[in-house]
CSV table of C-alpha atoms and ligand atoms in Angstrom, one decimal:
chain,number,residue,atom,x,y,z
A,1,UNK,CA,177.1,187.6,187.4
A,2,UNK,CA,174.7,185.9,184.8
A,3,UNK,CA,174.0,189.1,182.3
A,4,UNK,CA,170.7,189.4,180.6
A,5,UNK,CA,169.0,191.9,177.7
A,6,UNK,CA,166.0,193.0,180.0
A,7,UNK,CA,164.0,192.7,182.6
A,8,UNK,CA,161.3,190.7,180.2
A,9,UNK,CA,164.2,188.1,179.9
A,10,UNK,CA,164.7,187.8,183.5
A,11,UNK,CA,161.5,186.7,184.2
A,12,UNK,CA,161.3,184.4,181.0
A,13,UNK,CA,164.5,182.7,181.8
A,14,UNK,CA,164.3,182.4,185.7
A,15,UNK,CA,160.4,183.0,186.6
A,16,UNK,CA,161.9,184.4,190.0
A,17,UNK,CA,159.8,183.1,193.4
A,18,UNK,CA,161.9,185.6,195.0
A,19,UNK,CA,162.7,189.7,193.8
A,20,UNK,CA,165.9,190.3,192.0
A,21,UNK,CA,168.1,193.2,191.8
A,22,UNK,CA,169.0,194.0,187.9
A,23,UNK,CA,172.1,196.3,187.8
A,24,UNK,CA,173.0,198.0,184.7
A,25,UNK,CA,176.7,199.0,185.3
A,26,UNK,CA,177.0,200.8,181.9
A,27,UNK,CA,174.5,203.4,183.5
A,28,UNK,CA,176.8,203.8,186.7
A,29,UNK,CA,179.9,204.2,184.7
A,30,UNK,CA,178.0,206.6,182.5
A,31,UNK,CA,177.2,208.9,185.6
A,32,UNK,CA,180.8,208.6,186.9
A,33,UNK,CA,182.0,209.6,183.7
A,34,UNK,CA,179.4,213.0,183.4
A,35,UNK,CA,180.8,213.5,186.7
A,36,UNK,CA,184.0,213.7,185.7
A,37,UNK,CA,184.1,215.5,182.7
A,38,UNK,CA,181.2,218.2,184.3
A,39,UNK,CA,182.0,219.3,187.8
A,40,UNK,CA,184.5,221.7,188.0
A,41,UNK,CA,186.5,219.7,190.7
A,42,UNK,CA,186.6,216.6,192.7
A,43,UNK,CA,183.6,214.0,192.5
A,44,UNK,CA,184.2,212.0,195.9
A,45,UNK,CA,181.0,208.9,195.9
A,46,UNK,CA,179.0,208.8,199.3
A,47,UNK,CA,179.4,205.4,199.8
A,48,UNK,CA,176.2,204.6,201.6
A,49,UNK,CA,174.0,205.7,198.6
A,50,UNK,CA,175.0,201.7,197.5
A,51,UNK,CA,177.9,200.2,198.9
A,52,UNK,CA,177.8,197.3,196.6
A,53,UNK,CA,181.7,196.4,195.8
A,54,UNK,CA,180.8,195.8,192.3
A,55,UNK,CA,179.5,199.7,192.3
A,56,UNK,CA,182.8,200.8,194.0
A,57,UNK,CA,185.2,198.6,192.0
A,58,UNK,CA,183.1,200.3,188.7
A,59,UNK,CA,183.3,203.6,189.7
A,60,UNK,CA,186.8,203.5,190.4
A,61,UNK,CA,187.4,201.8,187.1
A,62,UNK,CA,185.4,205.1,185.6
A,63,UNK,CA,187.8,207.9,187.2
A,64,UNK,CA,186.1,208.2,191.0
A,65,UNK,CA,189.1,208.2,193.3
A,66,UNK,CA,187.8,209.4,196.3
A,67,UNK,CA,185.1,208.1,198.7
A,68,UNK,CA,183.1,209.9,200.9
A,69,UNK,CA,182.4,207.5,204.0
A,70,UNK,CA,181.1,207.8,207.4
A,71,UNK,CA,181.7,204.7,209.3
A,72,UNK,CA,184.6,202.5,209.9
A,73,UNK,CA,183.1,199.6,208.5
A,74,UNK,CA,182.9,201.9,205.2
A,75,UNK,CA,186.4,202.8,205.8
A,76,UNK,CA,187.4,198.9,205.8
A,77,UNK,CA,184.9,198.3,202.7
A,78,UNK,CA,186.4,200.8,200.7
A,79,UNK,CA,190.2,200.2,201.3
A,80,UNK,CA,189.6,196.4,201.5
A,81,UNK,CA,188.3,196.9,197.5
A,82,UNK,CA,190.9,199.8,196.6
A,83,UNK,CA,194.1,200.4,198.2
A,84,UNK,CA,194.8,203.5,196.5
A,85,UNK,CA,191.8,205.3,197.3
A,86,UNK,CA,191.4,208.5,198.8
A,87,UNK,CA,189.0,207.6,201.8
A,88,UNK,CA,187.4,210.8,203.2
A,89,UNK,CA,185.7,210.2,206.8
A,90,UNK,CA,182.5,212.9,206.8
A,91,UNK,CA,180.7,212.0,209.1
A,92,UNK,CA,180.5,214.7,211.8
A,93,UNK,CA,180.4,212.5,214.9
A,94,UNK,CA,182.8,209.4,214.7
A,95,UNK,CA,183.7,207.4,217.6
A,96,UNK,CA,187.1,207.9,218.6
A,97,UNK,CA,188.3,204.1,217.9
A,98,UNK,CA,186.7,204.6,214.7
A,99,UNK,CA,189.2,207.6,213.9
A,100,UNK,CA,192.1,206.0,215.4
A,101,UNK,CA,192.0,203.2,213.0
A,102,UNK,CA,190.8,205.1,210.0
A,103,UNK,CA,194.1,207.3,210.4
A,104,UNK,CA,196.7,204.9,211.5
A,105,UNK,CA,195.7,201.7,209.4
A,106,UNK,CA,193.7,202.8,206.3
A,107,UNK,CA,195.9,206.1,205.8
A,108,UNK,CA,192.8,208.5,206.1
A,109,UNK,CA,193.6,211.8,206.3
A,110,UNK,CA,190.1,213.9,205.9
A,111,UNK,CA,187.9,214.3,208.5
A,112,UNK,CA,184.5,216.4,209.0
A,113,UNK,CA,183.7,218.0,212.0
A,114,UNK,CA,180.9,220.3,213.8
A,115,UNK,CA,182.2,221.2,217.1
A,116,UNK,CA,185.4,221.4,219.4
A,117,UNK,CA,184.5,218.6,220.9
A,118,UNK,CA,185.0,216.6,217.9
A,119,UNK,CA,187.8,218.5,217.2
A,120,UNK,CA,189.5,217.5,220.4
A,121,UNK,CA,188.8,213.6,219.6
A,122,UNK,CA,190.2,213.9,216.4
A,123,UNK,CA,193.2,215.5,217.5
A,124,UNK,CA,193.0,213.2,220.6
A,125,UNK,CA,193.1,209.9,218.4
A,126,UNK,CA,195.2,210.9,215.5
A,127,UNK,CA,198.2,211.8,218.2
A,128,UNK,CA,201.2,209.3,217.5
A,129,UNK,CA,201.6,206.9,220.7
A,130,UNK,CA,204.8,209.0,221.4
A,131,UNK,CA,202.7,212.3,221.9
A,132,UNK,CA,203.5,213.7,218.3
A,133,UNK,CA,200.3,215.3,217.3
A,134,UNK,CA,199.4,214.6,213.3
A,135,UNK,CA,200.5,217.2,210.9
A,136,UNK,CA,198.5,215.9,208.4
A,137,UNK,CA,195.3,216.3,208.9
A,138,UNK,CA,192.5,217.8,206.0
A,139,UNK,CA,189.9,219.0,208.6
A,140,UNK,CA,186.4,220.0,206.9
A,141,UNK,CA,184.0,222.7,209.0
A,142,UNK,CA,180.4,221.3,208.5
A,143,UNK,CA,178.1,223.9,208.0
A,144,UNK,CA,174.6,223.6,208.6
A,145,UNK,CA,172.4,224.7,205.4
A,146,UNK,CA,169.0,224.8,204.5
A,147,UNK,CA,167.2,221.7,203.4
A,148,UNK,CA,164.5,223.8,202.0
A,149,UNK,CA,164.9,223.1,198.0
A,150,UNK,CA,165.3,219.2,198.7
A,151,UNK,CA,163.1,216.4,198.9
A,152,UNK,CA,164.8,214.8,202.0
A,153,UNK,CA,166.0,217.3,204.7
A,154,UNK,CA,169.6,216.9,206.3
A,155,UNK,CA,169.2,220.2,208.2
A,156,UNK,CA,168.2,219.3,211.4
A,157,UNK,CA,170.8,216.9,212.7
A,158,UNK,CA,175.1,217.9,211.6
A,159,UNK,CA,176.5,221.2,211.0
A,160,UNK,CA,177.7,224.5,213.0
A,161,UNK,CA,175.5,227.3,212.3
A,162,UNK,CA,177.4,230.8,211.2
A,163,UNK,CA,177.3,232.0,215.4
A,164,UNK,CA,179.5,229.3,215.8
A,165,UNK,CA,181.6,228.3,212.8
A,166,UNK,CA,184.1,231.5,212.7
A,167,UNK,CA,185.6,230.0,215.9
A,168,UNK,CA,185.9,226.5,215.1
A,169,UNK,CA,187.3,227.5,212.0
A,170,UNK,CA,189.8,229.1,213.2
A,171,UNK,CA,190.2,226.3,215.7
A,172,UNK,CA,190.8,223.7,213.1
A,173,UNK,CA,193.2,225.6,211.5
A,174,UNK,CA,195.7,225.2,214.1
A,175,UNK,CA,195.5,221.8,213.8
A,176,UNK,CA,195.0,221.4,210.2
A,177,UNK,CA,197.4,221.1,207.1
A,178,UNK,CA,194.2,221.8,204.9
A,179,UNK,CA,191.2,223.1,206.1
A,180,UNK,CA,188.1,223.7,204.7
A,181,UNK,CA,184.0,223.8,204.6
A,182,UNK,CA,181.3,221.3,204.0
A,183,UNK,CA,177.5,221.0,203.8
A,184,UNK,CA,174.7,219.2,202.6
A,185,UNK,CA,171.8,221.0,201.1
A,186,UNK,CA,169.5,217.8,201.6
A,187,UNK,CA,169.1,214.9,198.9
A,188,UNK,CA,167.6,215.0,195.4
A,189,UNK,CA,167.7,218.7,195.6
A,190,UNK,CA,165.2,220.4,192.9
A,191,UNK,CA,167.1,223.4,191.7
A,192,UNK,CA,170.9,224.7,191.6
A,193,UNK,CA,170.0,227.8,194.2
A,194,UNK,CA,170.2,225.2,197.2
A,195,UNK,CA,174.1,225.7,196.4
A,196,UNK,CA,173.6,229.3,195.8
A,197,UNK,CA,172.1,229.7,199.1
A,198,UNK,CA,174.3,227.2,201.2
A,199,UNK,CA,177.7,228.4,199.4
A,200,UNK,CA,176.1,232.2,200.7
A,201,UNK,CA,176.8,231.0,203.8
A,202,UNK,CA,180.1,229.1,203.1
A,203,UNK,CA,181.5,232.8,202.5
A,204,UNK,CA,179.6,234.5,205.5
A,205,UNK,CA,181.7,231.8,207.9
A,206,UNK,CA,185.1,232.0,205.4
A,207,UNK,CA,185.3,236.0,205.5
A,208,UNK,CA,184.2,236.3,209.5
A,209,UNK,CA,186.8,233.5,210.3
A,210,UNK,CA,189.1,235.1,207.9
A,211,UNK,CA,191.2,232.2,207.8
A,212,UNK,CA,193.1,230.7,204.8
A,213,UNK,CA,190.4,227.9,203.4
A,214,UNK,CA,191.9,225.3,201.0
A,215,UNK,CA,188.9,223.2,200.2
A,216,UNK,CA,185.1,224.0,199.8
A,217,UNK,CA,182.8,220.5,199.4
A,218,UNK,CA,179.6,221.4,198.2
A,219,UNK,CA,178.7,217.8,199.1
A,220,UNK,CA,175.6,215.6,197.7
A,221,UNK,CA,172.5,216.2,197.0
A,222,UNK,CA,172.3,216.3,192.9
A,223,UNK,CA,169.2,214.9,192.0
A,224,UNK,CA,168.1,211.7,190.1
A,225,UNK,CA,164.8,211.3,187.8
A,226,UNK,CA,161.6,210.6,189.4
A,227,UNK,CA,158.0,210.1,188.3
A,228,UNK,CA,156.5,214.0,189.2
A,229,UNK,CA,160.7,214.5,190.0
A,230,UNK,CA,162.3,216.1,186.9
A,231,UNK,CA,165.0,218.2,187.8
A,232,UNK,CA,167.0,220.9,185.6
A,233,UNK,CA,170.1,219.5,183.8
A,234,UNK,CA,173.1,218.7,185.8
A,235,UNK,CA,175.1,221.1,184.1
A,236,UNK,CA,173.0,223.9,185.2
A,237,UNK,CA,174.3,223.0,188.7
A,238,UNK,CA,178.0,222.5,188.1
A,239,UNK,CA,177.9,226.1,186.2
A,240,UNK,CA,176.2,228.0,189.2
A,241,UNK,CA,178.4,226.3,191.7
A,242,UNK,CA,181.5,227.0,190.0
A,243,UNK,CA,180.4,230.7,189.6
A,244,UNK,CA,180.1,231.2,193.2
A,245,UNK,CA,182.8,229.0,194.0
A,246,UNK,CA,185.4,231.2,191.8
A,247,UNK,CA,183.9,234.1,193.9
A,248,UNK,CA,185.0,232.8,197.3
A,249,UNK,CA,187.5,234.5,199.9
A,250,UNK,CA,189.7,231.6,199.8
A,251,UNK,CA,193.5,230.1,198.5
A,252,UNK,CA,193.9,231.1,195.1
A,253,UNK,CA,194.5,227.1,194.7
A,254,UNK,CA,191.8,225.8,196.5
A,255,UNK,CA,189.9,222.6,195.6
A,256,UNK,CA,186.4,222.2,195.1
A,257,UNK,CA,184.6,219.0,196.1
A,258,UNK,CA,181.1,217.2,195.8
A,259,UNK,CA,179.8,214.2,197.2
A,260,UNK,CA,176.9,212.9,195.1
A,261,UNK,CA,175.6,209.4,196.4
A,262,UNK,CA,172.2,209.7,194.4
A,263,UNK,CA,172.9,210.8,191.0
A,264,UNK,CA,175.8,208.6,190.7
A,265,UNK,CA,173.9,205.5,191.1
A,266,UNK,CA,170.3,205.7,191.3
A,267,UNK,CA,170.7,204.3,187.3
A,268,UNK,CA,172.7,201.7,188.5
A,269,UNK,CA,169.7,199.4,190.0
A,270,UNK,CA,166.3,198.4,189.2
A,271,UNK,CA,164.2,195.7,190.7
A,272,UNK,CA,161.7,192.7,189.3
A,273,UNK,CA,159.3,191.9,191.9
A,274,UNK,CA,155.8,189.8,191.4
A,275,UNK,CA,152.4,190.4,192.3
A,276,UNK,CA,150.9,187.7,195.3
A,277,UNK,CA,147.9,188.6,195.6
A,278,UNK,CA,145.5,191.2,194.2
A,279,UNK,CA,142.9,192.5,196.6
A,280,UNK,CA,141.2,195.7,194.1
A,281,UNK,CA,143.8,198.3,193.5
A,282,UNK,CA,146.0,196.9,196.1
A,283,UNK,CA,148.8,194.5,195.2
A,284,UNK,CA,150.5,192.5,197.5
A,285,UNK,CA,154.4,192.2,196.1
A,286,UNK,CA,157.2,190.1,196.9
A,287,UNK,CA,159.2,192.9,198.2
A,288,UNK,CA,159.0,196.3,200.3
A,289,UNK,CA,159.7,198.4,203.2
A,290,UNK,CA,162.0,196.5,205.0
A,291,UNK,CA,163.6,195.5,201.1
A,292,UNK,CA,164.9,197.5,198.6
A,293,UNK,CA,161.8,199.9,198.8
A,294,UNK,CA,162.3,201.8,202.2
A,295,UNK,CA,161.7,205.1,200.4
A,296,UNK,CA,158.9,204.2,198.2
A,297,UNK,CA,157.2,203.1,202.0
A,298,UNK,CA,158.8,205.7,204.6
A,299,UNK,CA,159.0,208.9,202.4
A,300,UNK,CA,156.2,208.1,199.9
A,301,UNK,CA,158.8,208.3,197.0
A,302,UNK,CA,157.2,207.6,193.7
A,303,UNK,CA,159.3,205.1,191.9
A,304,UNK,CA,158.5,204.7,188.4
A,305,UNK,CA,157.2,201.1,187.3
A,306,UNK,CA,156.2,198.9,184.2
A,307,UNK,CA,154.2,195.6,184.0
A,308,UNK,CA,156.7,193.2,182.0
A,309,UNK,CA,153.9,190.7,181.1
A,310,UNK,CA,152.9,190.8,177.4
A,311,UNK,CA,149.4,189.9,177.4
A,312,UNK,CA,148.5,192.8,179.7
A,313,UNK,CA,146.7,194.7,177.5
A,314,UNK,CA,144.0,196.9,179.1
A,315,UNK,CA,144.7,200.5,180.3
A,316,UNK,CA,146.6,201.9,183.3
A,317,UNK,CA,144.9,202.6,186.4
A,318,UNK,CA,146.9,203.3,190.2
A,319,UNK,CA,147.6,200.9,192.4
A,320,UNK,CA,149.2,200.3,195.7
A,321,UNK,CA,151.7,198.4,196.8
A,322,UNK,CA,151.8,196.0,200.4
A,323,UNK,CA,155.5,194.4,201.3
A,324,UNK,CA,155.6,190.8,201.8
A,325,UNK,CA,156.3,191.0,206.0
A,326,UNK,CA,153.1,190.8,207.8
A,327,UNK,CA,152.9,194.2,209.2
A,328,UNK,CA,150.7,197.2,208.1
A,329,UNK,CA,153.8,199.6,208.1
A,330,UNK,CA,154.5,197.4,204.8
A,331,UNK,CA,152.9,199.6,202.9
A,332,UNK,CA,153.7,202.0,199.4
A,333,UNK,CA,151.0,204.4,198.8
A,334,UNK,CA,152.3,205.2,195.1
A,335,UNK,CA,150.5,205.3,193.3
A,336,UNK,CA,152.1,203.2,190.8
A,337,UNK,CA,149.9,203.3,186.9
A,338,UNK,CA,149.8,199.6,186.0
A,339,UNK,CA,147.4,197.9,183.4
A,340,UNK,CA,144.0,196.9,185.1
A,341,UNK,CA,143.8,193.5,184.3
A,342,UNK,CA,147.5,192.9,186.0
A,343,UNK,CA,146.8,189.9,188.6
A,344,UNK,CA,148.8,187.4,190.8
A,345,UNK,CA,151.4,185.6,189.7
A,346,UNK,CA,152.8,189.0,187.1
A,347,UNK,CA,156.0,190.5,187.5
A,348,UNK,CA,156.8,194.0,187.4
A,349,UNK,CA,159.8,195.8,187.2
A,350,UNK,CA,160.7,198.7,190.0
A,351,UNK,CA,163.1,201.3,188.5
A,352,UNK,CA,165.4,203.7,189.9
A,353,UNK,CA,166.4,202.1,192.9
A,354,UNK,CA,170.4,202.1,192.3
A,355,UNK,CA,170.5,204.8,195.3
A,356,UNK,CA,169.2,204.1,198.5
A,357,UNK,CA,167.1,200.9,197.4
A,358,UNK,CA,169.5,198.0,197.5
A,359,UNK,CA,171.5,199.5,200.1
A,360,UNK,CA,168.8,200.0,202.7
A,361,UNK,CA,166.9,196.0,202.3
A,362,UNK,CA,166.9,193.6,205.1
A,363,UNK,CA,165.9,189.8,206.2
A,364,UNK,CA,163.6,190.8,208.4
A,365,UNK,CA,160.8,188.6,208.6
A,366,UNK,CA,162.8,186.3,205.4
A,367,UNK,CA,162.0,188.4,202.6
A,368,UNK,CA,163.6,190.6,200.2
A,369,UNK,CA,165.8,190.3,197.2
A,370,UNK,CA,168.9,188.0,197.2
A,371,UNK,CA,170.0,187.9,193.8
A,372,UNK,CA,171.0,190.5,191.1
A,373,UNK,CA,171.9,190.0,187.7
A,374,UNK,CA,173.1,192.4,185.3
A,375,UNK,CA,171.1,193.6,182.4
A,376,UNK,CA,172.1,195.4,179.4
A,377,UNK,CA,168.9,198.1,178.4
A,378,UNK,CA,168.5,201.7,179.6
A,379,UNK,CA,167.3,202.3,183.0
A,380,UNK,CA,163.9,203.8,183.2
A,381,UNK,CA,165.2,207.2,182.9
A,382,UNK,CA,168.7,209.1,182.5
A,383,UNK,CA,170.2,212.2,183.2
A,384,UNK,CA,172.9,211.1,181.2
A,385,UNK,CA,171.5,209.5,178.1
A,386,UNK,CA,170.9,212.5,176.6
A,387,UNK,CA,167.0,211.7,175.6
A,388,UNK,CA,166.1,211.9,179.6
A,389,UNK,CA,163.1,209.1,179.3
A,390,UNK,CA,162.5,206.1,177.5
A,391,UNK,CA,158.9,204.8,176.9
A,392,UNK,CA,158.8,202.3,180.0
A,393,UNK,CA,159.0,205.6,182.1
A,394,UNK,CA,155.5,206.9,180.1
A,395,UNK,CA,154.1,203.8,182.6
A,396,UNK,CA,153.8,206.1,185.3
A,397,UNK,CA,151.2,208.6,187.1
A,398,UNK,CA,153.0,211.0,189.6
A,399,UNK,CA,151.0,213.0,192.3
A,400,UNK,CA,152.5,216.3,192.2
B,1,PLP,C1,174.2,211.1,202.3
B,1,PLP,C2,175.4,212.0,202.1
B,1,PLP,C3,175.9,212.3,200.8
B,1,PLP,C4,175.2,211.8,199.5
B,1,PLP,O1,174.0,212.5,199.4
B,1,PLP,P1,173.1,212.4,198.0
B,1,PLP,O2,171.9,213.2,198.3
B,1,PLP,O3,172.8,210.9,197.8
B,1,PLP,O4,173.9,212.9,196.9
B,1,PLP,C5,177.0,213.1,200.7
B,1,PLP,N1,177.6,213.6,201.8
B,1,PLP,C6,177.2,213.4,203.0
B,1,PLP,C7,177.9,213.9,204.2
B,1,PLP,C8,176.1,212.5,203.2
B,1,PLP,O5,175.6,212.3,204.5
């Protein structure tokens, strides 16, 4: 991959026609590494946060040896790139062909779960052809938790609520070597009492099931930097969840997990798109919705930008943003702060899109980003840089 200072050299050495994903794998490694060090326990990587292999292959290279994934094509991505990875299938409702093959070809071991049901087609497809059930199975009760300090909710749809997860708990341990619980407090969560609260829970379901409990996941959610979207240090997080973790009715040696997707990558990617057409404060870009920008369209994230012309001089005012497909629905409200005299035919860089940008893109309609290069500056902002925000990031009006 062709590797460049900045974004301002991009567009001086290729004047793009097309958007182009700029990846800055010293920022990915960086996270891995905080992660490492930080959390008191095991880091596993949500895979679908980004599942580019150069991302996997780098956060391998930088100590991640797990993988959280959720489909089998995950599965086959994941031990296609890295044979010695642990691959840990946590996605509540798997199809049973989709087990089968994670167990008896890839060598995956940990499943999640959220009701006998499941249960029964894990046990169902894991048993040896011969009738031997598996003996090895890491079985992880999904718990259902609030969404309520998060940005993006993942309450409504996986998890057992405490009426039910005594029993299933005690279900899966007949059937599990390791057992233990799971959530999700919802992504790009705000403040470390989500865990508090969810982890509340955890020990409601651990002490009614009163069942020996060898692993408690505490799963993603840890937040990335945002315009209006500046969360307490990470640190502040690992210390509470460790307090309440050490708390726990559980094995005296029992692990503790997280699954961060966001804040290992988000870093990782920005994006250079150019202005089409101006029509007032509306800009017509080269990429959008149906791109690398899903959120900045569907959830009205605010992603932070900069103009990377050098002769735009006046102040910033807001602006919106319309996708390149020819559908209303192509739409970013933003606002995104950006100088007033900015006009077809000027680039401008998107930041923060390592997590849940690239991943999501696709060719509907032919457009959207092809290409990435690798640059070599900051991103837009860190958690992990120690100085949280360099002066690009000052480009930026937030709402809140
Ligand atoms: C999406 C997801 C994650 C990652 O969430 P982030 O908010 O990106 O950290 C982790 N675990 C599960 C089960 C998920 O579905």
């Amino acid at each position: 991959m062709s590797s460049y200072p900045d974004a301002r050299s991009v567009v001086r050495a290729l004047k793009p026609d097309e958007p182009i994903i700029l990846n800055r794998p010293h920022a990915a490694a960086r996270a891995a590494r905080f992660f490492q060090k930080n959390f008191p326990g095991k880091s596993l990587y949500a895979v679908k946060a980004n599942p580019s292999a150069e991302l996997i292959e780098l956060l391998w290279a930088n100590g991640i040896t797990h993988y959280d994934v959720a489909s089998i094509a995950e599965v086959r991505l994941v031990r296609r790139l890295l044979s010695e990875a642990e691959l840990c299938f946590m996605h509540p409702v798997k199809a049973p062909g989709a087990i089968r093959e994670a167990y008896f070809d890839h060598g995956v071991r940990t499943f999640s779960l959220d009701s006998s049901e499941e249960l029964a087609k894990i046990v169902a497809a894991t048993t040896s052809e011969n009738g031997e059930p598996a003996r090895n199975l890491r079985l992880l009760v999904r718990l259902r938790v609030s969404s309520e300090y998060s940005e993006l909710s993942l309450a409504s749809k996986f998890g057992c609520d405490l009426t039910e997860a005594p029993a299933l708990l005690q279900e899966c341990r007949q059937w599990a070597d390791w057992l233990g619980v799971c959530f999700h407090v919802g992504s790009q969560a705000m403040t470390p009492f989500a865990y508090v609260q969810a982890l509340e829970r955890a020990r409601a379901a651990i002490a009614e099931a009163s069942v020996v409990v060898d692993v408690v996941d505490v799963g993603g959610g840890f937040p990335s930097v945002y315009p209006g979207m500046e969360p307490p240090p990470l640190e502040d997080y690992f210390t509470i969840i460790h307090r309440q973790f050490e708390a726990l009715p559980i094995a005296y040696n029992a692990e503790l997990w997280c699954e961060p997707g966001r804040a290992l990558c988000a870093e990782y990617s920005s994006l250079v798109v150019r202005v089409e057409k101006r029509r007032g404060d509306e800009l017509f870009i080269n990429d959008g919705s149906y791109g690398a920008l899903f959120d900045a369209a569907h959830v009205a994230w605010k992603f932070p930008v900069v103009a990377l012309e050098d002769d735009l001089i006046k102040p910033l005012q807001d602006f919106a943003f319309y996708g390149p497909t020819c559908d209303d629905a192509d739409f970013m409200e933003g606002p995104f702060a950006l100088p007033e005299d900015i006009q077809a035919g000027d680039y401008i860089e998107i930041g923060m899109l390592g997590a849940y940008g690239a991943a999501m893109k696709t060719d509907f309609n032919g457009f959207g980003a092809t290409r990435s290069v690798v640059v070599e500056d900051e991103p837009m902002a860190s958690l992990y840089d120690g100085s949280r925000v360099r002066p690009a990031a000052d480009n930026v009006v937030s709402l809140r």
